[in-house]
Tab-separated table of C-alpha atoms and ligand atoms in Angstrom:
chain	number	residue	atom	x	y	z
V	250	MET	CA	-0.024	-0.050	0.000
V	251	ARG	CA	2.731	2.372	1.023
V	252	LYS	CA	4.695	1.342	-2.044
V	253	THR	CA	1.727	2.002	-4.340
V	254	PHE	CA	1.292	5.433	-2.779
V	255	PHE	CA	5.013	6.143	-3.240
V	256	THR	CA	4.870	5.040	-6.887
V	257	ALA	CA	1.773	7.221	-7.466
V	258	ALA	CA	3.332	10.226	-5.880
V	259	ILE	CA	6.489	9.773	-8.241
V	260	ALA	CA	4.108	9.373	-11.198
V	261	ILE	CA	2.224	12.497	-10.324
V	262	PHE	CA	5.520	14.356	-9.674
V	263	ALA	CA	6.753	13.263	-13.228
V	264	VAL	CA	3.502	14.386	-14.858
V	265	VAL	CA	3.887	17.783	-13.125
V	266	LEU	CA	7.473	18.033	-14.263
V	267	MET	CA	6.457	17.134	-17.848
V	268	LEU	CA	3.645	19.645	-17.837
V	269	LEU	CA	6.085	22.305	-16.509
V	270	ALA	CA	8.585	21.359	-19.071
V	271	HIS	CA	5.906	21.471	-21.830
V	272	PHE	CA	4.537	24.908	-20.796
V	273	GLY	CA	7.922	26.157	-19.894
V	274	ALA	CA	9.153	25.263	-23.307
V	275	ARG	CA	6.156	26.797	-24.820
V	276	LEU	CA	6.639	29.947	-22.921
V	277	THR	CA	10.291	30.241	-23.874
V	278	MET	CA	9.344	29.511	-27.496
V	279	THR	CA	6.566	32.026	-27.419
V	280	ALA	CA	8.807	35.000	-27.086
V	281	PRO	CA	10.847	34.462	-30.352
V	282	THR	CA	7.643	33.398	-32.083
V	283	PHE	CA	5.906	36.654	-31.189
V	284	SER	CA	8.976	38.736	-32.156
V	285	PHE	CA	8.940	36.713	-35.437
V	286	ALA	CA	5.250	37.360	-35.936
V	287	ALA	CA	6.003	41.074	-35.276
V	288	GLN	CA	8.836	41.049	-37.857
V	289	ALA	CA	7.600	43.625	-40.147
V	290	ARG	CA	8.049	43.812	-43.935
V	291	GLU	CA	11.440	45.306	-44.747
V	292	VAL	CA	12.034	48.243	-47.064
V	293	TYR	CA	15.439	49.156	-48.451
V	294	LEU	CA	15.619	52.612	-49.770
V	295	THR	CA	18.475	52.632	-52.391
V	296	PHE	CA	19.705	55.757	-54.152
V	297	ASP	CA	21.833	55.446	-57.274
V	298	ASP	CA	24.004	57.828	-59.355
V	299	GLY	CA	24.856	60.458	-56.672
V	300	PRO	CA	26.127	62.263	-55.019
V	301	SER	CA	24.673	65.525	-56.212
V	302	GLU	CA	24.629	68.783	-54.361
V	303	VAL	CA	20.974	69.814	-53.874
V	304	VAL	CA	19.114	66.491	-54.389
V	305	THR	CA	21.358	64.326	-52.210
V	306	ASN	CA	21.289	66.869	-49.337
V	307	ARG	CA	17.537	67.261	-49.569
V	308	ILE	CA	17.132	63.564	-49.370
V	309	LEU	CA	19.555	63.363	-46.423
V	310	ASP	CA	17.452	66.182	-44.691
V	311	THR	CA	14.275	64.012	-45.147
V	312	LEU	CA	15.956	60.766	-43.925
V	313	GLN	CA	17.313	62.539	-40.894
V	314	LYS	CA	13.974	64.079	-40.094
V	315	GLU	CA	12.201	60.728	-40.571
V	316	GLN	CA	14.988	58.748	-38.698
V	317	VAL	CA	15.379	56.353	-41.663
V	318	LYS	CA	18.535	54.826	-42.916
V	319	ALA	CA	19.248	54.164	-46.652
V	320	THR	CA	21.895	52.943	-48.972
V	321	PHE	CA	23.597	55.185	-51.482
V	322	PHE	CA	25.248	53.636	-54.591
V	323	VAL	CA	27.772	56.202	-55.514
V	324	VAL	CA	29.453	57.193	-58.842
V	325	GLY	CA	33.097	57.879	-57.925
V	326	ASP	CA	33.561	60.719	-60.527
V	327	ARG	CA	30.635	62.587	-59.109
V	328	VAL	CA	32.208	62.736	-55.617
V	329	TRP	CA	34.729	65.474	-56.605
V	330	GLY	CA	33.554	68.860	-55.505
V	331	ARG	CA	30.871	67.108	-53.391
V	332	GLU	CA	33.158	65.455	-50.768
V	333	ASN	CA	31.199	66.954	-47.883
V	334	THR	CA	27.959	65.454	-49.128
V	335	LEU	CA	29.599	61.981	-49.377
V	336	ARG	CA	31.010	62.419	-45.850
V	337	ARG	CA	27.543	63.551	-44.651
V	338	ILE	CA	26.004	60.305	-46.102
V	339	ALA	CA	28.461	58.180	-44.094
V	340	ALA	CA	28.323	60.423	-40.975
V	341	GLU	CA	24.589	60.126	-40.731
V	342	GLY	CA	24.781	56.373	-40.690
V	343	HIS	CA	23.803	55.402	-44.208
V	344	THR	CA	25.543	52.818	-46.236
V	345	LEU	CA	27.787	53.744	-49.076
V	346	GLY	CA	28.005	51.320	-51.981
V	347	VAL	CA	29.836	51.073	-55.294
V	348	HIS	CA	28.025	52.019	-58.475
V	349	SER	CA	31.036	52.388	-60.720
V	350	GLN	CA	33.620	55.185	-61.117
V	351	THR	CA	32.317	56.611	-64.358
V	352	HIS	CA	28.779	55.171	-65.111
V	353	ARG	CA	30.021	54.817	-68.694
V	354	TYR	CA	28.756	51.420	-69.767
V	355	GLY	CA	31.269	51.069	-72.711
V	356	GLU	CA	34.237	51.403	-70.423
V	357	ILE	CA	32.927	49.559	-67.391
V	358	TYR	CA	31.769	46.487	-69.324
V	359	ALA	CA	34.721	46.335	-71.714
V	360	GLY	CA	35.770	43.130	-69.955
V	361	ASP	CA	36.118	41.567	-66.582
V	362	ASP	CA	39.374	43.354	-65.776
V	363	ALA	CA	37.809	46.683	-66.755
V	364	LEU	CA	34.776	45.978	-64.467
V	365	LEU	CA	36.901	45.145	-61.530
V	366	ARG	CA	39.341	48.113	-62.129
V	367	ASP	CA	36.227	50.381	-62.265
V	368	ALA	CA	34.769	49.022	-59.033
V	369	ALA	CA	38.149	49.295	-57.276
V	370	ALA	CA	38.487	53.010	-58.364
V	371	CYS	CA	35.025	53.863	-57.001
V	372	ALA	CA	35.740	51.972	-53.792
V	373	ALA	CA	39.073	53.908	-53.403
V	374	THR	CA	37.227	57.112	-53.904
V	375	ILE	CA	34.635	56.345	-51.222
V	376	SER	CA	37.314	55.097	-48.848
V	377	ARG	CA	39.702	58.092	-49.392
V	378	VAL	CA	36.886	60.695	-49.037
V	379	ALA	CA	34.481	59.140	-46.496
V	380	GLY	CA	36.936	56.768	-44.613
V	381	VAL	CA	34.670	53.773	-45.122
V	382	THR	CA	35.265	50.618	-47.165
V	383	PRO	CA	32.220	49.918	-49.306
V	384	ARG	CA	30.917	46.331	-49.165
V	385	VAL	CA	27.981	46.485	-51.447
V	386	TYR	CA	27.802	46.876	-55.247
V	387	ARG	CA	25.172	47.639	-57.738
V	388	PHE	CA	25.698	47.176	-61.496
V	389	PRO	CA	25.316	50.436	-63.517
V	390	GLY	CA	22.305	49.844	-65.714
V	391	GLY	CA	21.343	46.875	-63.740
V	392	GLY	CA	21.327	43.288	-65.052
V	393	HIS	CA	24.677	41.618	-65.663
V	394	PHE	CA	23.723	38.716	-63.316
V	395	GLU	CA	26.327	36.589	-64.923
V	396	LYS	CA	29.017	38.934	-63.613
V	397	ARG	CA	27.877	38.697	-60.010
V	398	ALA	CA	30.528	36.129	-58.913
V	399	LEU	CA	33.305	38.434	-60.014
V	400	LEU	CA	32.265	41.106	-57.630
V	401	GLU	CA	31.398	38.611	-54.890
V	402	ARG	CA	34.944	37.268	-55.156
V	403	GLU	CA	36.120	40.812	-54.325
V	404	GLY	CA	33.950	40.685	-51.163
V	405	TYR	CA	31.003	42.675	-52.382
V	406	ARG	CA	27.362	41.877	-51.813
V	407	VAL	CA	25.678	42.627	-55.175
V	408	VAL	CA	22.359	44.240	-54.792
V	409	TRP	CA	19.628	44.587	-57.530
V	410	TRP	CA	16.110	45.934	-56.889
V	411	ASN	CA	12.434	44.780	-57.045
V	412	ALA	CA	10.579	48.017	-57.005
V	413	VAL	CA	11.187	51.432	-58.656
V	414	CYS	CA	9.858	54.989	-58.337
V	415	GLY	CA	10.316	55.394	-62.133
V	416	ASP	CA	12.461	58.478	-61.863
V	417	GLU	CA	14.764	57.263	-64.658
V	418	GLU	CA	12.173	55.655	-66.747
V	419	THR	CA	9.747	58.583	-66.913
V	420	ARG	CA	11.176	61.884	-67.833
V	421	ASN	CA	10.007	64.740	-65.749
V	422	ALA	CA	7.542	62.651	-63.805
V	423	SER	CA	5.865	64.590	-61.030
V	424	ALA	CA	6.521	63.634	-57.297
V	425	GLN	CA	3.001	62.284	-57.153
V	426	THR	CA	3.637	59.924	-60.137
V	427	LEU	CA	6.951	58.785	-58.574
V	428	PHE	CA	5.221	58.166	-55.320
V	429	GLN	CA	2.474	56.111	-56.941
V	430	THR	CA	4.906	54.029	-58.931
V	431	ALA	CA	6.872	53.237	-55.883
V	432	VAL	CA	3.742	52.130	-54.015
V	433	ASP	CA	2.431	50.121	-57.053
V	434	THR	CA	5.764	48.287	-57.754
V	435	ALA	CA	6.504	47.580	-54.088
V	436	GLN	CA	3.144	45.844	-53.633
V	437	ASN	CA	3.520	42.224	-52.306
V	438	LYS	CA	7.263	42.468	-52.206
V	439	ASP	CA	9.041	41.563	-48.951
V	440	PRO	CA	11.628	42.826	-48.660
V	441	VAL	CA	11.172	45.817	-50.821
V	442	VAL	CA	14.339	46.949	-52.524
V	443	LEU	CA	13.291	50.325	-53.954
V	444	LEU	CA	15.388	52.079	-56.640
V	445	LEU	CA	15.524	55.767	-56.563
V	446	HIS	CA	18.045	58.257	-57.873
V	447	ASP	CA	19.802	61.117	-56.125
V	448	SER	CA	21.597	62.561	-59.081
V	449	ALA	CA	21.121	66.218	-59.989
V	450	PRO	CA	18.050	65.930	-62.317
V	451	HIS	CA	15.954	64.160	-59.700
V	452	ALA	CA	14.495	66.968	-57.607
V	453	ALA	CA	11.038	65.273	-57.965
V	454	THR	CA	12.474	62.130	-56.291
V	455	ALA	CA	13.555	64.257	-53.204
V	456	GLU	CA	10.080	65.895	-53.330
V	457	ALA	CA	8.411	62.330	-53.334
V	458	LEU	CA	10.477	60.848	-50.626
V	459	PRO	CA	8.522	62.128	-47.560
V	460	ALA	CA	5.272	60.585	-48.935
V	461	ILE	CA	7.045	57.373	-49.875
V	462	ILE	CA	8.407	57.021	-46.357
V	463	ALA	CA	5.068	57.992	-44.803
V	464	HIS	CA	3.346	55.249	-46.931
V	465	PHE	CA	5.697	52.500	-45.780
V	466	LYS	CA	5.587	53.690	-42.175
V	467	ALA	CA	1.813	53.605	-42.272
V	468	GLU	CA	1.962	49.982	-43.499
V	469	GLY	CA	4.143	49.093	-40.523
V	470	CYS	CA	7.328	48.475	-42.549
V	471	VAL	CA	10.825	48.678	-41.190
V	472	PHE	CA	13.475	50.416	-43.071
V	473	CYS	CA	16.676	48.679	-43.652
V	474	GLN	CA	20.059	49.447	-45.175
V	475	PHE	CA	22.546	47.119	-46.826
U	53	LIG	ZN1	23.041	54.100	-62.238
Protein backbone atom coordinates (compact mmCIF):
# COMPACT_ATOMS: atom_id res chain seq x y z
CA MET A 1 0.00 0.00 0.00
CA ARG A 2 2.72 2.37 1.02
CA LYS A 3 4.74 1.35 -2.03
CA THR A 4 1.77 2.01 -4.32
CA PHE A 5 1.32 5.45 -2.76
CA PHE A 6 4.99 6.17 -3.27
CA THR A 7 4.84 5.07 -6.94
CA ALA A 8 1.73 7.16 -7.50
CA ALA A 9 3.41 10.18 -5.92
CA ILE A 10 6.41 9.76 -8.21
CA ALA A 11 4.11 9.40 -11.22
CA ILE A 12 2.22 12.56 -10.31
CA PHE A 13 5.49 14.38 -9.73
CA ALA A 14 6.72 13.22 -13.15
CA VAL A 15 3.53 14.40 -14.83
CA VAL A 16 3.83 17.79 -13.13
CA LEU A 17 7.45 18.01 -14.28
CA MET A 18 6.44 17.13 -17.85
CA LEU A 19 3.68 19.70 -17.80
CA LEU A 20 6.07 22.31 -16.48
CA ALA A 21 8.62 21.38 -19.09
CA HIS A 22 5.95 21.51 -21.77
CA PHE A 23 4.49 24.87 -20.82
CA GLY A 24 7.89 26.20 -19.86
CA ALA A 25 9.17 25.28 -23.31
CA ARG A 26 6.10 26.84 -24.85
CA LEU A 27 6.67 29.99 -22.87
CA THR A 28 10.29 30.24 -23.87
CA MET A 29 9.34 29.51 -27.48
CA THR A 30 6.56 32.04 -27.37
CA ALA A 31 8.87 35.03 -27.08
CA PRO A 32 10.80 34.48 -30.32
CA THR A 33 7.60 33.38 -32.05
CA PHE A 34 5.95 36.66 -31.14
CA SER A 35 8.94 38.71 -32.19
CA PHE A 36 8.97 36.71 -35.44
CA ALA A 37 5.29 37.41 -35.96
CA ALA A 38 5.98 41.08 -35.29
CA GLN A 39 8.82 41.05 -37.80
CA ALA A 40 7.65 43.70 -40.18
CA ARG A 41 8.02 43.86 -43.91
CA GLU A 42 11.41 45.30 -44.77
CA VAL A 43 11.99 48.26 -47.04
CA TYR A 44 15.42 49.13 -48.40
CA LEU A 45 15.58 52.63 -49.87
CA THR A 46 18.44 52.67 -52.36
CA PHE A 47 19.69 55.79 -54.15
CA ASP A 48 21.82 55.49 -57.28
CA ASP A 49 24.00 57.82 -59.35
CA GLY A 50 24.86 60.45 -56.73
CA PRO A 51 26.13 62.28 -54.98
CA SER A 52 24.67 65.53 -56.21
CA GLU A 53 24.63 68.78 -54.32
CA VAL A 54 21.01 69.80 -53.91
CA VAL A 55 19.11 66.54 -54.39
CA THR A 56 21.30 64.32 -52.22
CA ASN A 57 21.30 66.84 -49.38
CA ARG A 58 17.55 67.28 -49.58
CA ILE A 59 17.14 63.51 -49.41
CA LEU A 60 19.51 63.38 -46.43
CA ASP A 61 17.46 66.08 -44.69
CA THR A 62 14.31 63.99 -45.11
CA LEU A 63 15.98 60.77 -43.98
CA GLN A 64 17.33 62.56 -40.91
CA LYS A 65 13.95 64.07 -40.07
CA GLU A 66 12.20 60.71 -40.48
CA GLN A 67 14.97 58.76 -38.71
CA VAL A 68 15.31 56.41 -41.66
CA LYS A 69 18.54 54.85 -42.93
CA ALA A 70 19.20 54.15 -46.60
CA THR A 71 21.84 52.91 -49.01
CA PHE A 72 23.59 55.18 -51.53
CA PHE A 73 25.24 53.61 -54.59
CA VAL A 74 27.79 56.20 -55.52
CA VAL A 75 29.43 57.14 -58.81
CA GLY A 76 33.07 57.88 -57.94
CA ASP A 77 33.59 60.67 -60.49
CA ARG A 78 30.63 62.57 -59.08
CA VAL A 79 32.20 62.77 -55.63
CA TRP A 80 34.74 65.42 -56.61
CA GLY A 81 33.55 68.83 -55.44
CA ARG A 82 30.90 67.09 -53.33
CA GLU A 83 33.18 65.46 -50.79
CA ASN A 84 31.22 66.95 -47.90
CA THR A 85 28.00 65.43 -49.19
CA LEU A 86 29.63 62.00 -49.40
CA ARG A 87 31.00 62.41 -45.89
CA ARG A 88 27.57 63.49 -44.68
CA ILE A 89 26.00 60.28 -46.05
CA ALA A 90 28.47 58.20 -44.05
CA ALA A 91 28.36 60.41 -40.96
CA GLU A 92 24.57 60.13 -40.74
CA GLY A 93 24.78 56.36 -40.68
CA HIS A 94 23.76 55.45 -44.22
CA THR A 95 25.50 52.80 -46.26
CA LEU A 96 27.81 53.77 -49.10
CA GLY A 97 27.96 51.31 -52.00
CA VAL A 98 29.84 51.12 -55.29
CA HIS A 99 27.99 52.02 -58.49
CA SER A 100 31.07 52.45 -60.72
CA GLN A 101 33.60 55.22 -61.08
CA THR A 102 32.28 56.66 -64.34
CA HIS A 103 28.82 55.20 -65.11
CA ARG A 104 30.05 54.88 -68.71
CA TYR A 105 28.81 51.44 -69.75
CA GLY A 106 31.24 51.12 -72.69
CA GLU A 107 34.25 51.41 -70.40
CA ILE A 108 32.89 49.55 -67.38
CA TYR A 109 31.72 46.52 -69.35
CA ALA A 110 34.67 46.37 -71.75
CA GLY A 111 35.81 43.20 -69.97
CA ASP A 112 36.10 41.55 -66.58
CA ASP A 113 39.33 43.36 -65.78
CA ALA A 114 37.79 46.69 -66.73
CA LEU A 115 34.77 45.98 -64.52
CA LEU A 116 36.93 45.15 -61.52
CA ARG A 117 39.26 48.10 -62.09
CA ASP A 118 36.26 50.39 -62.24
CA ALA A 119 34.77 49.00 -59.02
CA ALA A 120 38.13 49.33 -57.27
CA ALA A 121 38.45 52.95 -58.40
CA CYS A 122 35.03 53.81 -57.00
CA ALA A 123 35.75 51.97 -53.75
CA ALA A 124 39.05 53.84 -53.42
CA THR A 125 37.28 57.15 -53.93
CA ILE A 126 34.70 56.35 -51.25
CA SER A 127 37.31 55.13 -48.83
CA ARG A 128 39.65 58.09 -49.41
CA VAL A 129 36.92 60.70 -49.00
CA ALA A 130 34.53 59.16 -46.47
CA GLY A 131 36.88 56.81 -44.67
CA VAL A 132 34.67 53.74 -45.10
CA THR A 133 35.26 50.61 -47.16
CA PRO A 134 32.19 49.88 -49.30
CA ARG A 135 30.90 46.30 -49.14
CA VAL A 136 27.91 46.50 -51.46
CA TYR A 137 27.80 46.86 -55.22
CA ARG A 138 25.14 47.68 -57.78
CA PHE A 139 25.72 47.23 -61.51
CA PRO A 140 25.33 50.43 -63.51
CA GLY A 141 22.31 49.89 -65.74
CA GLY A 142 21.28 46.85 -63.70
CA GLY A 143 21.30 43.32 -65.11
CA HIS A 144 24.70 41.66 -65.65
CA PHE A 145 23.69 38.79 -63.37
CA GLU A 146 26.40 36.62 -64.93
CA LYS A 147 29.06 38.99 -63.58
CA ARG A 148 27.86 38.67 -60.01
CA ALA A 149 30.49 36.10 -58.94
CA LEU A 150 33.29 38.42 -60.06
CA LEU A 151 32.22 41.10 -57.62
CA GLU A 152 31.40 38.62 -54.87
CA ARG A 153 34.93 37.26 -55.12
CA GLU A 154 36.09 40.80 -54.34
CA GLY A 155 33.99 40.69 -51.17
CA TYR A 156 30.98 42.67 -52.38
CA ARG A 157 27.35 41.88 -51.77
CA VAL A 158 25.69 42.55 -55.13
CA VAL A 159 22.34 44.30 -54.85
CA TRP A 160 19.63 44.63 -57.49
CA TRP A 161 16.10 45.97 -56.89
CA ASN A 162 12.50 44.76 -57.09
CA ALA A 163 10.61 48.06 -57.00
CA VAL A 164 11.13 51.42 -58.66
CA CYS A 165 9.81 54.95 -58.35
CA GLY A 166 10.30 55.37 -62.10
CA ASP A 167 12.45 58.49 -61.87
CA GLU A 168 14.79 57.27 -64.63
CA GLU A 169 12.14 55.61 -66.78
CA THR A 170 9.76 58.55 -66.91
CA ARG A 171 11.23 61.90 -67.86
CA ASN A 172 10.00 64.82 -65.77
CA ALA A 173 7.58 62.68 -63.78
CA SER A 174 5.86 64.53 -60.96
CA ALA A 175 6.52 63.65 -57.34
CA GLN A 176 2.97 62.27 -57.16
CA THR A 177 3.64 59.92 -60.11
CA LEU A 178 6.92 58.76 -58.57
CA PHE A 179 5.19 58.11 -55.27
CA GLN A 180 2.43 56.10 -56.94
CA THR A 181 4.91 54.06 -59.00
CA ALA A 182 6.90 53.26 -55.86
CA VAL A 183 3.76 52.15 -54.04
CA ASP A 184 2.50 50.09 -57.01
CA THR A 185 5.77 48.31 -57.79
CA ALA A 186 6.48 47.57 -54.11
CA GLN A 187 3.16 45.82 -53.65
CA ASN A 188 3.47 42.23 -52.37
CA LYS A 189 7.26 42.48 -52.15
CA ASP A 190 9.05 41.55 -48.95
CA PRO A 191 11.65 42.76 -48.66
CA VAL A 192 11.13 45.79 -50.85
CA VAL A 193 14.33 47.00 -52.50
CA LEU A 194 13.27 50.32 -53.96
CA LEU A 195 15.35 52.00 -56.65
CA LEU A 196 15.53 55.78 -56.52
CA HIS A 197 18.07 58.26 -57.88
CA ASP A 198 19.76 61.15 -56.10
CA SER A 199 21.60 62.55 -59.10
CA ALA A 200 21.10 66.21 -60.02
CA PRO A 201 18.05 65.93 -62.34
CA HIS A 202 15.95 64.17 -59.72
CA ALA A 203 14.47 66.95 -57.62
CA ALA A 204 11.07 65.25 -57.95
CA THR A 205 12.49 62.13 -56.25
CA ALA A 206 13.55 64.21 -53.26
CA GLU A 207 10.10 65.81 -53.30
CA ALA A 208 8.37 62.40 -53.37
CA LEU A 209 10.47 60.88 -50.59
CA PRO A 210 8.50 62.10 -47.55
CA ALA A 211 5.28 60.60 -48.93
CA ILE A 212 7.05 57.34 -49.86
CA ILE A 213 8.44 57.03 -46.33
CA ALA A 214 5.07 57.93 -44.79
CA HIS A 215 3.37 55.24 -46.89
CA PHE A 216 5.69 52.45 -45.79
CA LYS A 217 5.60 53.64 -42.18
CA ALA A 218 1.80 53.56 -42.26
CA GLU A 219 2.01 49.97 -43.53
CA GLY A 220 4.14 49.09 -40.50
CA CYS A 221 7.28 48.41 -42.54
CA VAL A 222 10.77 48.71 -41.14
CA PHE A 223 13.48 50.52 -43.06
CA CYS A 224 16.73 48.67 -43.59
CA GLN A 225 20.06 49.42 -45.15
CA PHE A 226 22.50 47.09 -46.83
ZN1 LIG B 1 23.03 54.14 -62.32
